[in-house]
Amino acid sequence: MGKQDHTGRLRSEVDALVAQNQFQAAVLRLRDLWQYESGTAAAAFVVSRFEQLRNKIPLANVRLAILRSFTVEPLVPLLRAEAFCAGINVSVQLGDFNAYGQEILDSQSMLYRFAPDLVILAVQTTDLAPDLWRDYAQLSDEAVSEAVSRVAGTMQQWINEFRARSQAALILHNLEQPSGPALGVLDGQREPSQSGAIHRINQDLRRAVSATRGVYLLDYDALVARHGRVSWRDERKWLMARLPIAADKLIHMAREWLRFLMPLAGKSAKALVVDLDNTLWGGVIGEDGFSGIRLNAEYPGAAYQALQRAILDLTRKGILIAIASKNNPDDAMEVLEKHPEMLLRPKHFAAIRISWNDKVQGLREIASELNIGIDSLAFLDDNSYEREQVRAILPEVTVLALPEDPLGYASAVRDHPVFERLNLSEEDRQRAGFYAEQRERSRAEQSFASKEDFYRYLEQEAEIVPAEASTLTRISQLTQKTNQFNVSTRRYTEQQIADFTRRPGWQVLSIRVRDRFGDHGLVGIAITQDQDEVCEIDTFLLSCRVIGRTVETALLAHIAHSARCRGCKRLAGWFLPTKKNLPARDFFRQHGFEQSKQNGNGTLWSLDLTRQEIAAPEWVRVKTLAGESQ
Amino acid sequence: MTSTILDQIRIMASDLFGVPAERISAASTPETIETWDSIQHLNLVLALEEKFGVQLSPEEIEQMKSIGEVAELVEGKLQGTPN
């Protein structure tokens, strides 16, 4: 059998590459193998080989605790294989069967001692509400509503108790409906009903989750429905091994978990770069012409419109879109601007590269124009040659696999976990517009003789205020995503940020920048801690959108000034170098700091506040809670 | 046919038990392969069900005592003959 030869060969190739220290190539082969054969056996192989590679390749680390009422052991290798292929090393701790109640309540439990980044609470309807699941037909109306409040109350209590003891993210499975109601079609005719009761619990749960930071709902009921209730559950395995999910459905559970892991591990694409011919429309514009390409609401043009809609939806999650196409620019732009069936227009794209250069170069240019890392790009192209070239030369780019049939393109985009987001800030919703403003700024910049003249013309205004409830999402997001102008690259969850704001001696400041072209939104953060007359900068970062416009100096000057007012004698901060934060390397030196300590991780810089000042740039108007300056 | 299914199951067992496929034969049992414990037995069942699209009953799962028996069981299922 050809397939068997292929998987056997991929395995041998992986082992040969590992033996030759060709780690990156081994990772590519492992991803191929996993894409080709994502099952229980391959998962064991993929995980064991990634374990060998773990210290040789860059991986994000996530500690995951799973609290459960059923057997999840076979899911763990599937999840770890998926996560490894996405660049994440997940360490998993499993709670004992049905011990989740005690584990959550006991601050000394195995759960909290493990210090997880993320906790999944996977509990089934049959365990939590056996009366509603199994005995529904025998219940009185009062017993039904009592069961609903009992279960919803219990879950709410878990959320509260957990949050009181841990800052980790919590993911709660909601409750699945039985595949057939106990009373048959009669269930649809009554109030209360069995399905209505479970639905009410899930609604309460949704409310509870949205009211608590860092607690997320996994819509298990919808997941089961999507894959078919009848075939999802395996009653025999449930009775035999407490495993309720059928063998061929386990991978879907693992992938659903991955959707939460990816954004929490900072593995999110910031931009999707798309091809044009045979991707955004059917056919080749240079050959088929404006009226010959396939794009409309009927078959086969509908497949391409569906893809465009999926891409447009990404922009509402704050994901930028860009074009890399080998084409005659005039032909392609005419379609983008004028084709009546196009949903995507030039204004939606943050960067456009239409030329005869190769895609690798296009992707590099786009990353640099948008000021984001190559590893923040996802790439969509119908041409498998282009995809393979990008995978081989730029392995850090997420290359989307596309099915043969264009009707599958839209779901390839919608279902990809690299586009998952757990929170949405106001900045996310407006991001596409920021880049259009940015293009105008760059144009203006070129018309000024000196930088200072340009800064004056910009009329920048910086609002520096302490973190508040409404900005925690954005602040945490910036610590997770900012790689370049970031002195310490410390990643924090919303809960951790909230915790800092309550600690004595700690300050969490955010900076919002506006100029004559528009509002950049909340683009920078500084976190400081006062101790023994030293104000230490824990975090200082600025979004790439505003680097080099001197607002970083305005923020630092504000910090120095207020530290002095609080009686601090020194201002200090570590610069911890990473592969990406070169733009922040000279930040402290340039503002008069001196090196005071050095170790394997970085350099501690220090400024004597009793003798030195940091001058705020005259062209940035600063607004603080205390009022305006300049 | 026999050799093909057996070979596929040997690769599967090699993945799950962390033992090179060359060291796995029809005669391999939980006694000869140290890592073939109850968790891996469940994983083997799941891998077989996934890959061959078969359903194994609790009785059949209990009776799988060697790689050869596993291969025979799967072959029987794929040929639609009762086991």
Tab-separated table of C-alpha atoms in Angstrom, chain A residues 102-476:
chain	number	residue	atom	x	y	z
A	102	GLN	CA	-11.666	19.314	46.046
A	103	GLU	CA	-8.809	20.362	43.776
A	104	ILE	CA	-10.411	23.726	43.126
A	105	LEU	CA	-11.224	24.348	46.779
A	106	ASP	CA	-7.889	23.320	48.294
A	107	SER	CA	-5.176	25.968	47.846
A	108	GLN	CA	-2.566	23.296	48.556
A	109	SER	CA	-3.893	20.865	45.954
A	110	MET	CA	-1.856	19.260	43.209
A	111	LEU	CA	-3.589	21.639	40.806
A	112	TYR	CA	-2.258	24.849	42.355
A	113	ARG	CA	1.146	23.378	43.207
A	114	PHE	CA	1.613	22.606	39.514
A	115	ALA	CA	1.356	26.395	38.842
A	116	PRO	CA	-0.512	25.986	35.562
A	117	ASP	CA	-0.816	28.710	32.942
A	118	LEU	CA	-4.067	27.201	31.860
A	119	VAL	CA	-6.653	24.918	33.408
A	120	ILE	CA	-9.296	22.985	31.502
A	121	LEU	CA	-12.328	21.817	33.430
A	122	ALA	CA	-13.874	19.024	31.385
A	123	VAL	CA	-17.001	17.730	33.037
A	124	GLN	CA	-19.905	15.942	31.395
A	125	THR	CA	-23.634	16.421	31.741
A	126	THR	CA	-23.934	12.813	32.839
A	127	ASP	CA	-21.628	13.461	35.821
A	128	LEU	CA	-22.804	16.894	36.826
A	129	ALA	CA	-26.494	16.526	36.140
A	130	PRO	CA	-27.221	12.783	36.016
A	131	ASP	CA	-30.848	13.578	36.832
A	132	LEU	CA	-31.267	15.773	33.747
A	133	TRP	CA	-29.254	13.443	31.549
A	134	ARG	CA	-30.573	10.024	32.535
A	135	ASP	CA	-33.669	10.367	34.699
A	136	TYR	CA	-35.300	13.363	33.095
A	137	ALA	CA	-38.574	11.631	32.251
A	138	GLN	CA	-39.089	10.853	35.940
A	139	LEU	CA	-38.566	14.414	37.212
A	140	SER	CA	-41.222	16.837	38.337
A	141	ASP	CA	-41.136	20.377	36.924
A	142	GLU	CA	-39.858	21.628	40.291
A	143	ALA	CA	-37.083	19.032	40.318
A	144	VAL	CA	-36.016	20.156	36.840
A	145	SER	CA	-35.703	23.791	37.785
A	146	GLU	CA	-34.016	22.830	41.056
A	147	ALA	CA	-31.461	20.824	39.031
A	148	VAL	CA	-30.819	23.763	36.706
A	149	SER	CA	-30.079	26.157	39.569
A	150	ARG	CA	-28.012	23.567	41.401
A	151	VAL	CA	-25.732	22.883	38.432
A	152	ALA	CA	-25.414	26.509	37.324
A	153	GLY	CA	-24.718	27.520	40.941
A	154	THR	CA	-22.054	24.846	41.336
A	155	MET	CA	-20.232	25.932	38.212
A	156	GLN	CA	-20.391	29.579	39.236
A	157	GLN	CA	-18.939	28.606	42.591
A	158	TRP	CA	-16.046	26.766	40.911
A	159	ILE	CA	-15.259	29.870	38.881
A	160	ASN	CA	-15.204	32.067	41.974
A	161	GLU	CA	-13.197	29.638	44.095
A	162	PHE	CA	-10.709	29.054	41.319
A	163	ARG	CA	-10.220	32.756	40.649
A	164	ALA	CA	-9.673	33.387	44.352
A	165	ARG	CA	-6.705	30.974	44.296
A	166	SER	CA	-5.137	31.210	40.863
A	167	GLN	CA	-4.348	33.718	38.135
A	168	ALA	CA	-4.276	30.989	35.473
A	169	ALA	CA	-6.679	31.027	32.548
A	170	LEU	CA	-9.628	28.704	33.046
A	171	ILE	CA	-11.489	26.961	30.247
A	172	LEU	CA	-14.838	25.449	31.073
A	173	HIS	CA	-16.613	22.868	28.951
A	174	ASN	CA	-20.316	23.561	28.794
A	175	LEU	CA	-22.856	20.760	28.975
A	176	GLU	CA	-23.796	18.602	26.005
A	177	GLN	CA	-27.359	17.693	25.125
A	178	PRO	CA	-28.245	14.007	25.004
A	179	SER	CA	-28.416	12.688	21.437
A	180	GLY	CA	-32.126	11.985	21.856
A	181	PRO	CA	-34.434	13.550	24.469
A	182	ALA	CA	-35.939	11.188	27.052
A	183	LEU	CA	-39.497	11.999	25.993
A	184	GLY	CA	-38.878	11.963	22.242
A	185	VAL	CA	-40.627	14.620	20.160
A	186	LEU	CA	-42.725	15.500	23.174
A	187	ASP	CA	-39.686	17.366	24.527
A	188	GLY	CA	-40.228	19.975	21.828
A	189	GLN	CA	-43.800	20.577	22.973
A	190	ARG	CA	-43.199	21.235	26.672
A	191	GLU	CA	-41.898	23.875	28.985
A	192	PRO	CA	-39.804	22.969	30.917
A	193	SER	CA	-38.077	20.556	28.580
A	194	GLN	CA	-34.957	18.455	28.830
A	195	SER	CA	-33.096	20.304	26.102
A	196	GLY	CA	-34.340	23.635	27.482
A	197	ALA	CA	-33.010	22.782	30.940
A	198	ILE	CA	-29.514	22.007	29.676
A	199	HIS	CA	-29.657	25.062	27.464
A	200	ARG	CA	-30.480	27.246	30.499
A	201	ILE	CA	-27.481	25.897	32.402
A	202	ASN	CA	-25.288	26.707	29.419
A	203	GLN	CA	-26.689	30.222	29.189
A	204	ASP	CA	-26.003	30.834	32.874
A	205	LEU	CA	-22.515	29.506	32.375
A	206	ARG	CA	-21.924	31.850	29.454
A	207	ARG	CA	-22.960	34.796	31.603
A	208	ALA	CA	-20.739	33.686	34.481
A	209	VAL	CA	-17.763	33.278	32.157
A	210	SER	CA	-18.139	36.659	30.496
A	211	ALA	CA	-18.276	38.317	33.913
A	212	THR	CA	-14.929	36.902	35.036
A	213	ARG	CA	-11.589	37.766	33.531
A	214	GLY	CA	-9.495	34.949	32.139
A	215	VAL	CA	-12.339	32.432	32.260
A	216	TYR	CA	-13.384	31.094	28.881
A	217	LEU	CA	-16.184	28.910	27.661
A	218	LEU	CA	-15.527	25.915	25.436
A	219	ASP	CA	-18.810	25.210	23.692
A	220	TYR	CA	-18.594	21.454	24.047
A	221	ASP	CA	-22.235	21.038	23.086
A	222	ALA	CA	-21.622	22.809	19.768
A	223	LEU	CA	-18.450	20.794	19.179
A	224	VAL	CA	-20.343	17.534	19.674
A	225	ALA	CA	-23.171	18.756	17.450
A	226	ARG	CA	-20.759	19.795	14.701
A	227	HIS	CA	-19.355	16.292	14.490
A	228	GLY	CA	-22.658	14.510	15.039
A	229	ARG	CA	-24.015	13.625	18.465
A	230	VAL	CA	-24.792	10.046	17.539
A	231	SER	CA	-21.317	9.252	16.277
A	232	TRP	CA	-19.445	11.399	18.841
A	233	ARG	CA	-20.314	9.263	21.842
A	234	ASP	CA	-19.019	5.725	22.238
A	235	GLU	CA	-21.100	4.087	24.948
A	236	ARG	CA	-18.999	0.932	24.999
A	237	LYS	CA	-15.753	2.767	25.678
A	238	TRP	CA	-17.538	4.864	28.256
A	239	LEU	CA	-18.672	1.794	30.159
A	240	MET	CA	-15.400	-0.036	29.676
A	241	ALA	CA	-12.792	2.690	30.109
A	242	ARG	CA	-14.663	5.876	31.115
A	243	LEU	CA	-13.817	7.280	27.707
A	244	PRO	CA	-17.023	8.783	26.276
A	245	ILE	CA	-15.635	10.002	22.936
A	246	ALA	CA	-15.365	7.745	19.876
A	247	ALA	CA	-11.846	6.973	18.617
A	248	ASP	CA	-12.163	8.954	15.378
A	249	LYS	CA	-13.525	12.023	17.237
A	250	LEU	CA	-10.706	12.384	19.773
A	251	ILE	CA	-8.642	14.501	17.411
A	252	HIS	CA	-11.471	17.053	17.190
A	253	MET	CA	-11.513	17.414	20.971
A	254	ALA	CA	-7.729	17.893	21.030
A	255	ARG	CA	-7.946	20.495	18.251
A	256	GLU	CA	-10.658	22.396	20.084
A	257	TRP	CA	-8.356	22.640	23.086
A	258	LEU	CA	-5.579	23.851	20.808
A	259	ARG	CA	-7.795	26.761	19.708
A	260	PHE	CA	-7.541	28.116	23.256
A	261	LEU	CA	-3.891	27.217	23.710
A	262	MET	CA	-2.667	29.054	20.621
A	263	PRO	CA	-3.738	32.586	21.599
A	264	LEU	CA	-2.759	31.960	25.232
A	265	ALA	CA	0.714	30.866	24.113
A	266	GLY	CA	1.051	33.954	21.913
A	267	LYS	CA	0.925	31.833	18.756
A	268	SER	CA	-1.464	34.006	16.824
A	269	ALA	CA	-1.053	35.269	13.295
A	270	LYS	CA	-1.134	39.066	13.140
A	271	ALA	CA	-1.536	39.146	9.379
A	272	LEU	CA	-2.783	36.892	6.606
A	273	VAL	CA	-1.041	37.289	3.265
A	274	VAL	CA	-3.119	36.115	0.333
A	275	ASP	CA	-2.517	35.285	-3.294
A	276	LEU	CA	-4.979	36.569	-5.929
A	277	ASP	CA	-5.400	34.318	-9.010
A	278	ASN	CA	-7.298	31.125	-8.220
A	279	THR	CA	-7.361	32.127	-4.560
A	280	LEU	CA	-9.460	35.286	-4.184
A	281	TRP	CA	-11.111	34.572	-7.537
A	282	GLY	CA	-11.291	31.647	-9.933
A	283	GLY	CA	-9.028	31.865	-12.971
A	284	VAL	CA	-6.043	33.991	-13.898
A	285	ILE	CA	-6.685	37.688	-14.506
A	286	GLY	CA	-3.832	37.952	-17.024
A	287	GLU	CA	-5.388	35.203	-19.140
A	288	ASP	CA	-9.113	35.146	-18.407
A	289	GLY	CA	-9.529	38.915	-18.188
A	290	PHE	CA	-11.759	41.114	-16.022
A	291	SER	CA	-15.009	39.525	-17.180
A	292	GLY	CA	-13.621	36.012	-17.444
A	293	ILE	CA	-12.607	35.385	-13.838
A	294	ARG	CA	-15.014	33.373	-11.696
A	295	LEU	CA	-16.392	35.381	-8.802
A	296	ASN	CA	-20.056	35.735	-7.895
A	297	ALA	CA	-22.775	34.245	-5.730
A	298	GLU	CA	-23.285	31.157	-7.951
A	299	TYR	CA	-21.221	28.028	-8.420
A	300	PRO	CA	-18.239	28.061	-8.982
A	301	GLY	CA	-17.628	31.773	-8.202
A	302	ALA	CA	-19.344	31.420	-4.816
A	303	ALA	CA	-16.411	29.459	-3.402
A	304	TYR	CA	-14.178	32.507	-3.844
A	305	GLN	CA	-16.732	34.905	-2.424
A	306	ALA	CA	-17.079	32.637	0.598
A	307	LEU	CA	-13.310	32.784	1.055
A	308	GLN	CA	-13.335	36.590	0.755
A	309	ARG	CA	-16.056	36.738	3.402
A	310	ALA	CA	-13.994	34.547	5.724
A	311	ILE	CA	-10.981	36.832	5.209
A	312	LEU	CA	-13.086	39.951	5.763
A	313	ASP	CA	-14.290	38.445	9.032
A	314	LEU	CA	-10.672	38.044	10.163
A	315	THR	CA	-10.195	41.796	9.893
A	316	ARG	CA	-12.942	42.200	12.515
A	317	LYS	CA	-10.771	40.188	14.890
A	318	GLY	CA	-7.876	42.603	14.419
A	319	ILE	CA	-6.007	40.434	11.921
A	320	LEU	CA	-4.386	42.391	9.115
A	321	ILE	CA	-4.639	41.215	5.541
A	322	ALA	CA	-2.137	41.754	2.758
A	323	ILE	CA	-1.608	40.675	-0.831
A	324	ALA	CA	1.393	38.892	-2.334
A	325	SER	CA	0.643	38.150	-5.964
A	326	LYS	CA	2.651	37.523	-9.100
A	327	ASN	CA	0.714	39.638	-11.507
A	328	ASN	CA	0.578	42.708	-13.645
A	329	PRO	CA	-0.306	45.343	-10.999
A	330	ASP	CA	-2.729	47.251	-13.252
A	331	ASP	CA	-4.782	44.153	-14.096
A	332	ALA	CA	-4.981	43.024	-10.498
A	333	MET	CA	-5.755	46.486	-9.074
A	334	GLU	CA	-8.550	46.921	-11.590
A	335	VAL	CA	-10.271	43.829	-10.169
A	336	LEU	CA	-9.657	44.926	-6.586
A	337	GLU	CA	-11.061	48.383	-7.251
A	338	LYS	CA	-13.827	47.763	-9.739
A	339	HIS	CA	-15.032	44.166	-9.933
A	340	PRO	CA	-18.646	44.316	-8.735
A	341	GLU	CA	-18.494	40.949	-6.988
A	342	MET	CA	-15.335	41.639	-4.964
A	343	LEU	CA	-15.932	41.815	-1.216
A	344	LEU	CA	-12.327	42.750	-0.455
A	345	ARG	CA	-11.215	46.186	-1.647
A	346	PRO	CA	-7.826	47.959	-1.529
A	347	LYS	CA	-8.808	49.761	1.705
A	348	HIS	CA	-9.021	46.416	3.509
A	349	PHE	CA	-5.398	45.535	2.821
A	350	ALA	CA	-2.639	46.771	5.101
A	351	ALA	CA	0.024	46.066	2.466
A	352	ILE	CA	-0.072	45.174	-1.203
A	353	ARG	CA	2.742	43.487	-3.157
A	354	ILE	CA	1.797	42.787	-6.749
A	355	SER	CA	4.854	42.143	-8.905
A	356	TRP	CA	6.757	39.318	-10.560
A	357	ASN	CA	9.064	38.848	-7.576
A	358	ASP	CA	8.876	35.632	-5.625
A	359	LYS	CA	6.546	35.239	-2.684
A	360	VAL	CA	9.310	34.816	-0.153
A	361	GLN	CA	10.542	38.301	-0.930
A	362	GLY	CA	6.972	39.598	-0.898
A	363	LEU	CA	6.381	38.133	2.565
A	364	ARG	CA	9.612	39.623	3.896
A	365	GLU	CA	8.692	43.057	2.552
A	366	ILE	CA	5.182	42.865	3.953
A	367	ALA	CA	6.468	41.896	7.423
A	368	SER	CA	8.854	44.807	7.357
A	369	GLU	CA	6.264	47.289	6.061
A	370	LEU	CA	3.766	46.247	8.733
A	371	ASN	CA	6.534	46.158	11.329
A	372	ILE	CA	5.690	42.643	12.496
A	373	GLY	CA	7.781	39.495	12.705
A	374	ILE	CA	7.824	36.980	9.868
A	375	ASP	CA	6.537	34.442	12.389
A	376	SER	CA	3.362	36.531	12.776
A	377	LEU	CA	2.421	35.932	9.142
A	378	ALA	CA	0.040	33.347	7.748
A	379	PHE	CA	0.127	32.615	4.031
A	380	LEU	CA	-2.711	31.546	1.755
A	381	ASP	CA	-2.022	30.415	-1.795
A	382	ASP	CA	-3.704	27.835	-4.021
A	383	ASN	CA	-0.378	26.990	-5.641
A	384	SER	CA	1.327	24.137	-3.799
A	385	TYR	CA	4.709	25.048	-5.284
A	386	GLU	CA	4.525	28.534	-3.736
A	387	ARG	CA	3.389	27.058	-0.442
A	388	GLU	CA	6.240	24.559	-0.324
A	389	GLN	CA	8.772	27.226	-1.192
A	390	VAL	CA	7.577	29.422	1.660
A	391	ARG	CA	7.510	26.490	4.084
A	392	ALA	CA	11.077	25.563	3.190
A	393	ILE	CA	12.617	29.047	3.169
A	394	LEU	CA	10.488	30.753	5.822
A	395	PRO	CA	9.563	27.902	8.181
A	396	GLU	CA	8.302	30.390	10.781
A	397	VAL	CA	5.402	31.459	8.520
A	398	THR	CA	2.124	29.601	9.042
A	399	VAL	CA	1.324	28.194	5.611
A	400	LEU	CA	-2.330	27.250	5.312
A	401	ALA	CA	-3.022	23.874	3.755
A	402	LEU	CA	-5.747	24.123	1.132
A	403	PRO	CA	-7.996	21.322	-0.122
A	404	GLU	CA	-8.272	20.580	-3.863
A	405	ASP	CA	-11.826	21.885	-4.014
A	406	PRO	CA	-12.130	25.695	-3.751
A	407	LEU	CA	-15.421	25.198	-1.880
A	408	GLY	CA	-13.243	24.115	1.054
A	409	TYR	CA	-11.072	27.277	1.025
A	410	ALA	CA	-13.294	29.363	3.301
A	411	SER	CA	-13.315	26.780	6.076
A	412	ALA	CA	-9.555	26.264	5.757
A	413	VAL	CA	-9.274	29.913	6.825
A	414	ARG	CA	-12.126	29.969	9.349
A	415	ASP	CA	-11.043	26.782	11.097
A	416	HIS	CA	-7.349	27.518	11.422
A	417	PRO	CA	-6.373	27.909	15.085
A	418	VAL	CA	-3.732	30.544	14.302
A	419	PHE	CA	-6.585	33.033	13.795
A	420	GLU	CA	-8.243	32.327	17.133
A	421	ARG	CA	-8.583	35.195	19.605
A	422	LEU	CA	-9.889	34.948	23.149
A	423	ASN	CA	-10.405	38.651	23.683
A	424	LEU	CA	-11.125	41.540	21.439
A	425	SER	CA	-10.126	45.091	22.281
A	426	GLU	CA	-11.337	48.272	20.647
A	427	GLU	CA	-7.909	48.514	18.968
A	428	ASP	CA	-8.445	45.124	17.333
A	429	ARG	CA	-11.682	46.181	15.715
A	430	GLN	CA	-10.107	49.301	14.253
A	431	ARG	CA	-6.714	47.922	13.314
A	432	ALA	CA	-7.224	47.876	9.545
A	433	GLY	CA	-7.973	51.623	9.641
A	434	PHE	CA	-4.784	52.349	11.620
A	435	TYR	CA	-2.712	51.098	8.714
A	436	ALA	CA	-4.452	53.307	6.194
A	437	GLU	CA	-3.650	56.305	8.450
A	438	GLN	CA	-0.098	55.035	8.716
A	439	ARG	CA	0.304	55.179	4.953
A	440	GLU	CA	-0.689	58.871	5.033
A	441	ARG	CA	1.768	59.553	7.868
A	442	SER	CA	4.643	58.032	5.922
A	443	ARG	CA	3.767	60.124	2.915
A	444	ALA	CA	3.725	63.285	5.060
A	445	GLU	CA	7.007	62.377	6.769
A	446	GLN	CA	8.838	62.388	3.465
A	447	SER	CA	7.813	65.956	2.748
A	448	PHE	CA	9.574	67.449	5.790
A	449	ALA	CA	13.159	68.583	5.860
A	450	SER	CA	13.838	67.516	9.452
A	451	LYS	CA	12.383	64.960	11.796
A	452	GLU	CA	11.652	67.658	14.349
A	453	ASP	CA	9.563	69.585	11.844
A	454	PHE	CA	7.634	66.425	11.123
A	455	TYR	CA	7.082	65.750	14.847
A	456	ARG	CA	5.756	69.281	15.318
A	457	TYR	CA	3.470	68.868	12.347
A	458	LEU	CA	2.134	65.580	13.749
A	459	GLU	CA	0.716	67.339	16.853
A	460	GLN	CA	1.046	64.234	18.964
A	461	GLU	CA	-0.880	63.917	22.173
A	462	ALA	CA	-0.047	61.232	24.721
A	463	GLU	CA	-2.472	60.265	27.445
A	464	ILE	CA	-0.710	58.468	30.293
A	465	VAL	CA	-3.053	56.912	32.837
A	466	PRO	CA	-3.046	53.964	35.244
A	467	ALA	CA	-4.542	50.664	34.055
A	468	GLU	CA	-8.260	50.346	34.591
A	469	ALA	CA	-10.794	47.567	34.188
A	470	SER	CA	-11.605	48.517	30.614
A	471	THR	CA	-7.970	48.495	29.471
A	472	LEU	CA	-6.756	45.240	31.073
A	473	THR	CA	-7.483	43.177	27.959
A	474	ARG	CA	-5.459	45.484	25.758
A	475	ILE	CA	-2.615	45.791	28.256
A	476	SER	CA	-2.251	42.045	28.616
